[in-house]
Amino acid sequence: MYARERQQLIVERARQEGRVDVTGLAGELQVTPETIRRDLTVLEEHGLLHRVHGGAIPVERWSFDPQLSARENVMVAEKTRIARAALGELPAEGAVLIESGTTCARFAELLPADRPLTVITDSLSIAVSLAARPNLSVLTPGGRVRVTTNGGVGSWAAQRWREVFADVAFLGTDGISLHRGLTTPDQNSAEIKTLMLRGARRRVLLADHSKIGPVSLHRYGELSEIDVLVTDTGLDQGIAEDIEAIGPQVVRA
């Protein structure tokens, strides 16, 4: 089978099944995993597939932005481990940013009761859950609320995020790529994410391994802008090392 024929088959399989796996394709097509990885790279460069951990997904899945409720029951154990590990980055006092999203929400739930912190969040859900905590001062920049995240976006929110500079930002993301950086499906969210990313001295990214590889439509930051990536043990050690070569320390919880 010629390379072009093999690549066409890979694209068709990805569109039929929603994802292709390097190991499975290598066995089925009787070629090495390295050959399949090269095929996937070529297909990604031509805009037909997007590389993800262990394989690829069709480009049509690029901008999928599921509702918050649909994400709450996905990777629950991994998100809890990530949230607990991220507590190690929490300052003894000062101001922290906490972004909207299910992993960051879990992190917010675990905040200790003995630290006097100012928490600035774009998430109405997180703000409400923390508002009664006597050791916390909770601020929300406001803005138009996105139903998929309960986070505020738009010019109102952006203006206030430009005025914020905290000690540590605890952030989420939709996609992490070695080559394309940090991405999200929504343009309005991308603007706020960029401002939050640059609104703290130290940036901690909370993301389970399924977020590493997919690429969404809007790039809002570079991996080199992240100080620490807290993920789970589902992330391949080799990919973790590739990420660390770009800049962030990788913690696999």
GROMACS .gro file of C-alpha atoms in nm:
model
  253
    1MET     CA    1   0.000   0.000   0.000
    2TYR     CA    2   0.132   0.343  -0.098
    3ALA     CA    3   0.160   0.618   0.164
    4ARG     CA    4  -0.118   0.823   0.006
    5GLU     CA    5  -0.354   0.524   0.005
    6ARG     CA    6  -0.270   0.450   0.367
    7GLN     CA    7  -0.330   0.812   0.467
    8GLN     CA    8  -0.665   0.821   0.288
    9LEU     CA    9  -0.770   0.508   0.476
   10ILE     CA   10  -0.663   0.668   0.806
   11VAL     CA   11  -0.876   0.978   0.739
   12GLU     CA   12  -1.179   0.768   0.646
   13ARG     CA   13  -1.140   0.557   0.959
   14ALA     CA   14  -1.110   0.866   1.180
   15ARG     CA   15  -1.428   1.014   1.033
   16GLN     CA   16  -1.618   0.688   1.078
   17GLU     CA   17  -1.504   0.614   1.433
   18GLY     CA   18  -1.428   0.964   1.566
   19ARG     CA   19  -1.066   0.875   1.649
   20VAL     CA   20  -0.777   0.658   1.529
   21ASP     CA   21  -0.513   0.490   1.744
   22VAL     CA   22  -0.145   0.464   1.645
   23THR     CA   23  -0.095   0.113   1.782
   24GLY     CA   24  -0.415  -0.023   1.628
   25LEU     CA   25  -0.342   0.126   1.287
   26ALA     CA   26   0.016  -0.002   1.291
   27GLY     CA   27  -0.104  -0.356   1.354
   28GLU     CA   28  -0.386  -0.343   1.104
   29LEU     CA   29  -0.176  -0.191   0.824
   30GLN     CA   30   0.137  -0.391   0.911
   31VAL     CA   31   0.367  -0.091   0.939
   32THR     CA   32   0.563   0.052   1.231
   33PRO     CA   33   0.409   0.297   1.481
   34GLU     CA   34   0.667   0.553   1.360
   35THR     CA   35   0.523   0.527   1.007
   36ILE     CA   36   0.171   0.590   1.138
   37ARG     CA   37   0.293   0.888   1.341
   38ARG     CA   38   0.451   1.035   1.027
   39ASP     CA   39   0.124   0.979   0.840
   40LEU     CA   40  -0.068   1.159   1.115
   41THR     CA   41   0.174   1.449   1.104
   42VAL     CA   42   0.126   1.482   0.727
   43LEU     CA   43  -0.252   1.467   0.763
   44GLU     CA   44  -0.246   1.727   1.039
   45GLU     CA   45  -0.033   1.957   0.823
   46HIS     CA   46  -0.294   1.924   0.547
   47GLY     CA   47  -0.574   2.014   0.789
   48LEU     CA   48  -0.748   1.675   0.780
   49LEU     CA   49  -0.672   1.542   1.129
   50HIS     CA   50  -0.556   1.674   1.464
   51ARG     CA   51  -0.307   1.483   1.672
   52VAL     CA   52  -0.413   1.376   2.022
   53HIS     CA   53  -0.249   1.156   2.283
   54GLY     CA   54  -0.191   0.817   2.119
   55GLY     CA   55  -0.361   0.894   1.790
   56ALA     CA   56  -0.569   1.156   1.608
   57ILE     CA   57  -0.922   1.292   1.568
   58PRO     CA   58  -1.091   1.431   1.254
   59VAL     CA   59  -1.075   1.806   1.202
   60GLU     CA   60  -1.455   1.822   1.220
   61ARG     CA   61  -1.433   1.771   1.599
   62TRP     CA   62  -1.214   2.082   1.635
   63SER     CA   63  -1.460   2.330   1.779
   64PHE     CA   64  -1.680   2.107   1.992
   65ASP     CA   65  -1.762   2.299   2.312
   66PRO     CA   66  -1.976   2.079   2.541
   67GLN     CA   67  -2.198   2.210   2.815
   68LEU     CA   68  -2.052   2.239   3.166
   69SER     CA   69  -2.295   1.977   3.296
   70ALA     CA   70  -2.178   1.729   3.030
   71ARG     CA   71  -1.815   1.768   3.143
   72GLU     CA   72  -1.875   1.737   3.517
   73ASN     CA   73  -1.896   1.357   3.507
   74VAL     CA   74  -1.593   1.304   3.282
   75MET     CA   75  -1.250   1.212   3.428
   76VAL     CA   76  -1.383   1.272   3.781
   77ALA     CA   77  -1.109   1.079   3.964
   78GLU     CA   78  -0.836   1.238   3.754
   79LYS     CA   79  -0.972   1.589   3.808
   80THR     CA   80  -0.982   1.534   4.184
   81ARG     CA   81  -0.620   1.417   4.191
   82ILE     CA   82  -0.516   1.713   3.976
   83ALA     CA   83  -0.700   1.957   4.202
   84ARG     CA   84  -0.536   1.817   4.516
   85ALA     CA   85  -0.191   1.828   4.361
   86ALA     CA   86  -0.247   2.188   4.249
   87LEU     CA   87  -0.302   2.292   4.613
   88GLY     CA   88   0.075   2.267   4.649
   89GLU     CA   89   0.100   2.583   4.435
   90LEU     CA   90  -0.139   2.781   4.656
   91PRO     CA   91   0.029   3.077   4.833
   92ALA     CA   92   0.001   3.124   5.209
   93GLU     CA   93  -0.175   3.454   5.146
   94GLY     CA   94  -0.235   3.705   4.870
   95ALA     CA   95  -0.447   3.700   4.554
   96VAL     CA   96  -0.519   3.410   4.321
   97LEU     CA   97  -0.708   3.378   3.995
   98ILE     CA   98  -0.928   3.071   3.943
   99GLU     CA   99  -1.064   3.016   3.595
  100SER     CA  100  -1.401   2.862   3.513
  101GLY     CA  101  -1.413   2.492   3.425
  102THR     CA  102  -1.478   2.163   3.602
  103THR     CA  103  -1.121   2.091   3.713
  104CYS     CA  104  -1.072   2.443   3.846
  105ALA     CA  105  -1.410   2.417   4.021
  106ARG     CA  106  -1.292   2.102   4.197
  107PHE     CA  107  -0.975   2.288   4.298
  108ALA     CA  108  -1.185   2.572   4.440
  109GLU     CA  109  -1.385   2.325   4.650
  110LEU     CA  110  -1.063   2.200   4.810
  111LEU     CA  111  -0.926   2.541   4.911
  112PRO     CA  112  -0.813   2.527   5.277
  113ALA     CA  113  -1.000   2.721   5.542
  114ASP     CA  114  -0.687   2.858   5.711
  115ARG     CA  115  -0.546   3.087   5.439
  116PRO     CA  116  -0.653   3.449   5.396
  117LEU     CA  117  -0.684   3.479   5.019
  118THR     CA  118  -0.843   3.710   4.766
  119VAL     CA  119  -0.996   3.492   4.495
  120ILE     CA  120  -1.073   3.648   4.158
  121THR     CA  121  -1.275   3.425   3.925
  122ASP     CA  122  -1.465   3.455   3.600
  123SER     CA  123  -1.697   3.173   3.712
  124LEU     CA  124  -2.027   3.255   3.878
  125SER     CA  125  -2.049   2.898   4.007
  126ILE     CA  126  -1.710   2.916   4.176
  127ALA     CA  127  -1.781   3.263   4.315
  128VAL     CA  128  -2.109   3.150   4.473
  129SER     CA  129  -1.951   2.835   4.619
  130LEU     CA  130  -1.676   3.038   4.787
  131ALA     CA  131  -1.869   3.351   4.887
  132ALA     CA  132  -1.957   3.231   5.238
  133ARG     CA  133  -1.601   3.128   5.329
  134PRO     CA  134  -1.482   3.368   5.605
  135ASN     CA  135  -1.115   3.343   5.508
  136LEU     CA  136  -1.177   3.440   5.145
  137SER     CA  137  -1.254   3.766   4.970
  138VAL     CA  138  -1.421   3.677   4.639
  139LEU     CA  139  -1.425   3.908   4.337
  140THR     CA  140  -1.587   3.861   3.995
  141PRO     CA  141  -1.512   4.091   3.699
  142GLY     CA  142  -1.858   4.021   3.554
  143GLY     CA  143  -1.943   4.028   3.184
  144ARG     CA  144  -2.177   3.827   2.962
  145VAL     CA  145  -2.218   3.476   3.107
  146ARG     CA  146  -2.143   3.182   2.875
  147VAL     CA  147  -2.383   2.895   2.938
  148THR     CA  148  -2.118   2.633   2.854
  149THR     CA  149  -1.882   2.747   3.134
  150ASN     CA  150  -2.074   2.991   3.359
  151GLY     CA  151  -1.780   3.225   3.293
  152GLY     CA  152  -1.803   3.595   3.208
  153VAL     CA  153  -1.681   3.717   2.867
  154GLY     CA  154  -1.703   4.031   2.656
  155SER     CA  155  -1.567   4.385   2.676
  156TRP     CA  156  -1.704   4.446   3.026
  157ALA     CA  157  -1.511   4.151   3.165
  158ALA     CA  158  -1.200   4.216   2.954
  159GLN     CA  159  -1.168   4.573   3.080
  160ARG     CA  160  -1.153   4.456   3.441
  161TRP     CA  161  -0.920   4.163   3.374
  162ARG     CA  162  -0.671   4.409   3.225
  163GLU     CA  163  -0.652   4.580   3.565
  164VAL     CA  164  -0.580   4.257   3.760
  165PHE     CA  165  -0.240   4.117   3.855
  166ALA     CA  166  -0.242   3.834   4.110
  167ASP     CA  167   0.019   3.612   4.276
  168VAL     CA  168  -0.090   3.284   4.115
  169ALA     CA  169  -0.338   3.197   3.840
  170PHE     CA  170  -0.502   2.853   3.836
  171LEU     CA  171  -0.617   2.798   3.480
  172GLY     CA  172  -0.796   2.547   3.260
  173THR     CA  173  -0.788   2.490   2.886
  174ASP     CA  174  -0.964   2.309   2.603
  175GLY     CA  175  -0.650   2.204   2.419
  176ILE     CA  176  -0.275   2.182   2.472
  177SER     CA  177  -0.048   2.130   2.172
  178LEU     CA  178   0.330   2.119   2.155
  179HIS     CA  179   0.315   2.306   1.825
  180ARG     CA  180   0.004   2.525   1.857
  181GLY     CA  181   0.007   2.610   2.227
  182LEU     CA  182  -0.313   2.669   2.426
  183THR     CA  183  -0.643   2.676   2.239
  184THR     CA  184  -1.018   2.711   2.293
  185PRO     CA  185  -1.322   2.685   2.062
  186ASP     CA  186  -1.474   3.023   2.151
  187GLN     CA  187  -1.330   3.359   2.041
  188ASN     CA  188  -1.476   3.551   2.337
  189SER     CA  189  -1.332   3.300   2.583
  190ALA     CA  190  -0.994   3.322   2.412
  191GLU     CA  191  -0.973   3.694   2.491
  192ILE     CA  192  -1.047   3.641   2.860
  193LYS     CA  193  -0.813   3.341   2.881
  194THR     CA  194  -0.527   3.549   2.740
  195LEU     CA  195  -0.587   3.822   2.998
  196MET     CA  196  -0.605   3.572   3.286
  197LEU     CA  197  -0.292   3.397   3.163
  198ARG     CA  198  -0.100   3.723   3.172
  199GLY     CA  199  -0.265   3.852   3.489
  200ALA     CA  200  -0.049   3.671   3.746
  201ARG     CA  201   0.315   3.628   3.844
  202ARG     CA  202   0.288   3.249   3.834
  203ARG     CA  203   0.064   3.042   3.607
  204VAL     CA  204  -0.056   2.690   3.695
  205LEU     CA  205  -0.251   2.495   3.432
  206LEU     CA  206  -0.491   2.221   3.548
  207ALA     CA  207  -0.570   1.977   3.266
  208ASP     CA  208  -0.635   1.603   3.245
  209HIS     CA  209  -0.446   1.407   2.980
  210SER     CA  210  -0.737   1.413   2.731
  211LYS     CA  211  -0.675   1.787   2.683
  212ILE     CA  212  -0.317   1.729   2.568
  213GLY     CA  213  -0.304   1.691   2.193
  214PRO     CA  214  -0.640   1.833   2.073
  215VAL     CA  215  -0.634   2.173   1.902
  216SER     CA  216  -0.930   2.412   1.905
  217LEU     CA  217  -0.999   2.705   1.675
  218HIS     CA  218  -0.854   2.998   1.874
  219ARG     CA  219  -0.503   3.010   2.017
  220TYR     CA  220  -0.479   3.229   2.325
  221GLY     CA  221  -0.137   3.149   2.471
  222GLU     CA  222   0.188   2.958   2.447
  223LEU     CA  223   0.300   2.661   2.656
  224SER     CA  224   0.611   2.858   2.747
  225GLU     CA  225   0.388   3.104   2.937
  226ILE     CA  226   0.287   2.829   3.182
  227ASP     CA  227   0.500   2.765   3.491
  228VAL     CA  228   0.342   2.436   3.602
  229LEU     CA  229   0.114   2.189   3.423
  230VAL     CA  230  -0.074   1.966   3.668
  231THR     CA  231  -0.218   1.664   3.487
  232ASP     CA  232  -0.277   1.295   3.558
  233THR     CA  233  -0.080   0.974   3.512
  234GLY     CA  234  -0.262   0.902   3.187
  235LEU     CA  235  -0.016   1.137   3.018
  236ASP     CA  236   0.271   0.952   2.852
  237GLN     CA  237   0.607   1.022   3.019
  238GLY     CA  238   0.767   1.098   2.682
  239ILE     CA  239   0.508   1.367   2.605
  240ALA     CA  240   0.555   1.507   2.957
  241GLU     CA  241   0.926   1.543   2.884
  242ASP     CA  242   0.852   1.714   2.552
  243ILE     CA  243   0.630   1.964   2.734
  244GLU     CA  244   0.895   2.029   2.998
  245ALA     CA  245   1.147   2.100   2.722
  246ILE     CA  246   0.926   2.391   2.618
  247GLY     CA  247   0.913   2.534   2.970
  248PRO     CA  248   0.644   2.418   3.216
  249GLN     CA  249   0.718   2.179   3.499
  250VAL     CA  250   0.484   1.880   3.458
  251VAL     CA  251   0.320   1.722   3.765
  252ARG     CA  252   0.142   1.392   3.699
  253ALA     CA  253  -0.103   1.331   3.984
   0.00000   0.00000   0.00000
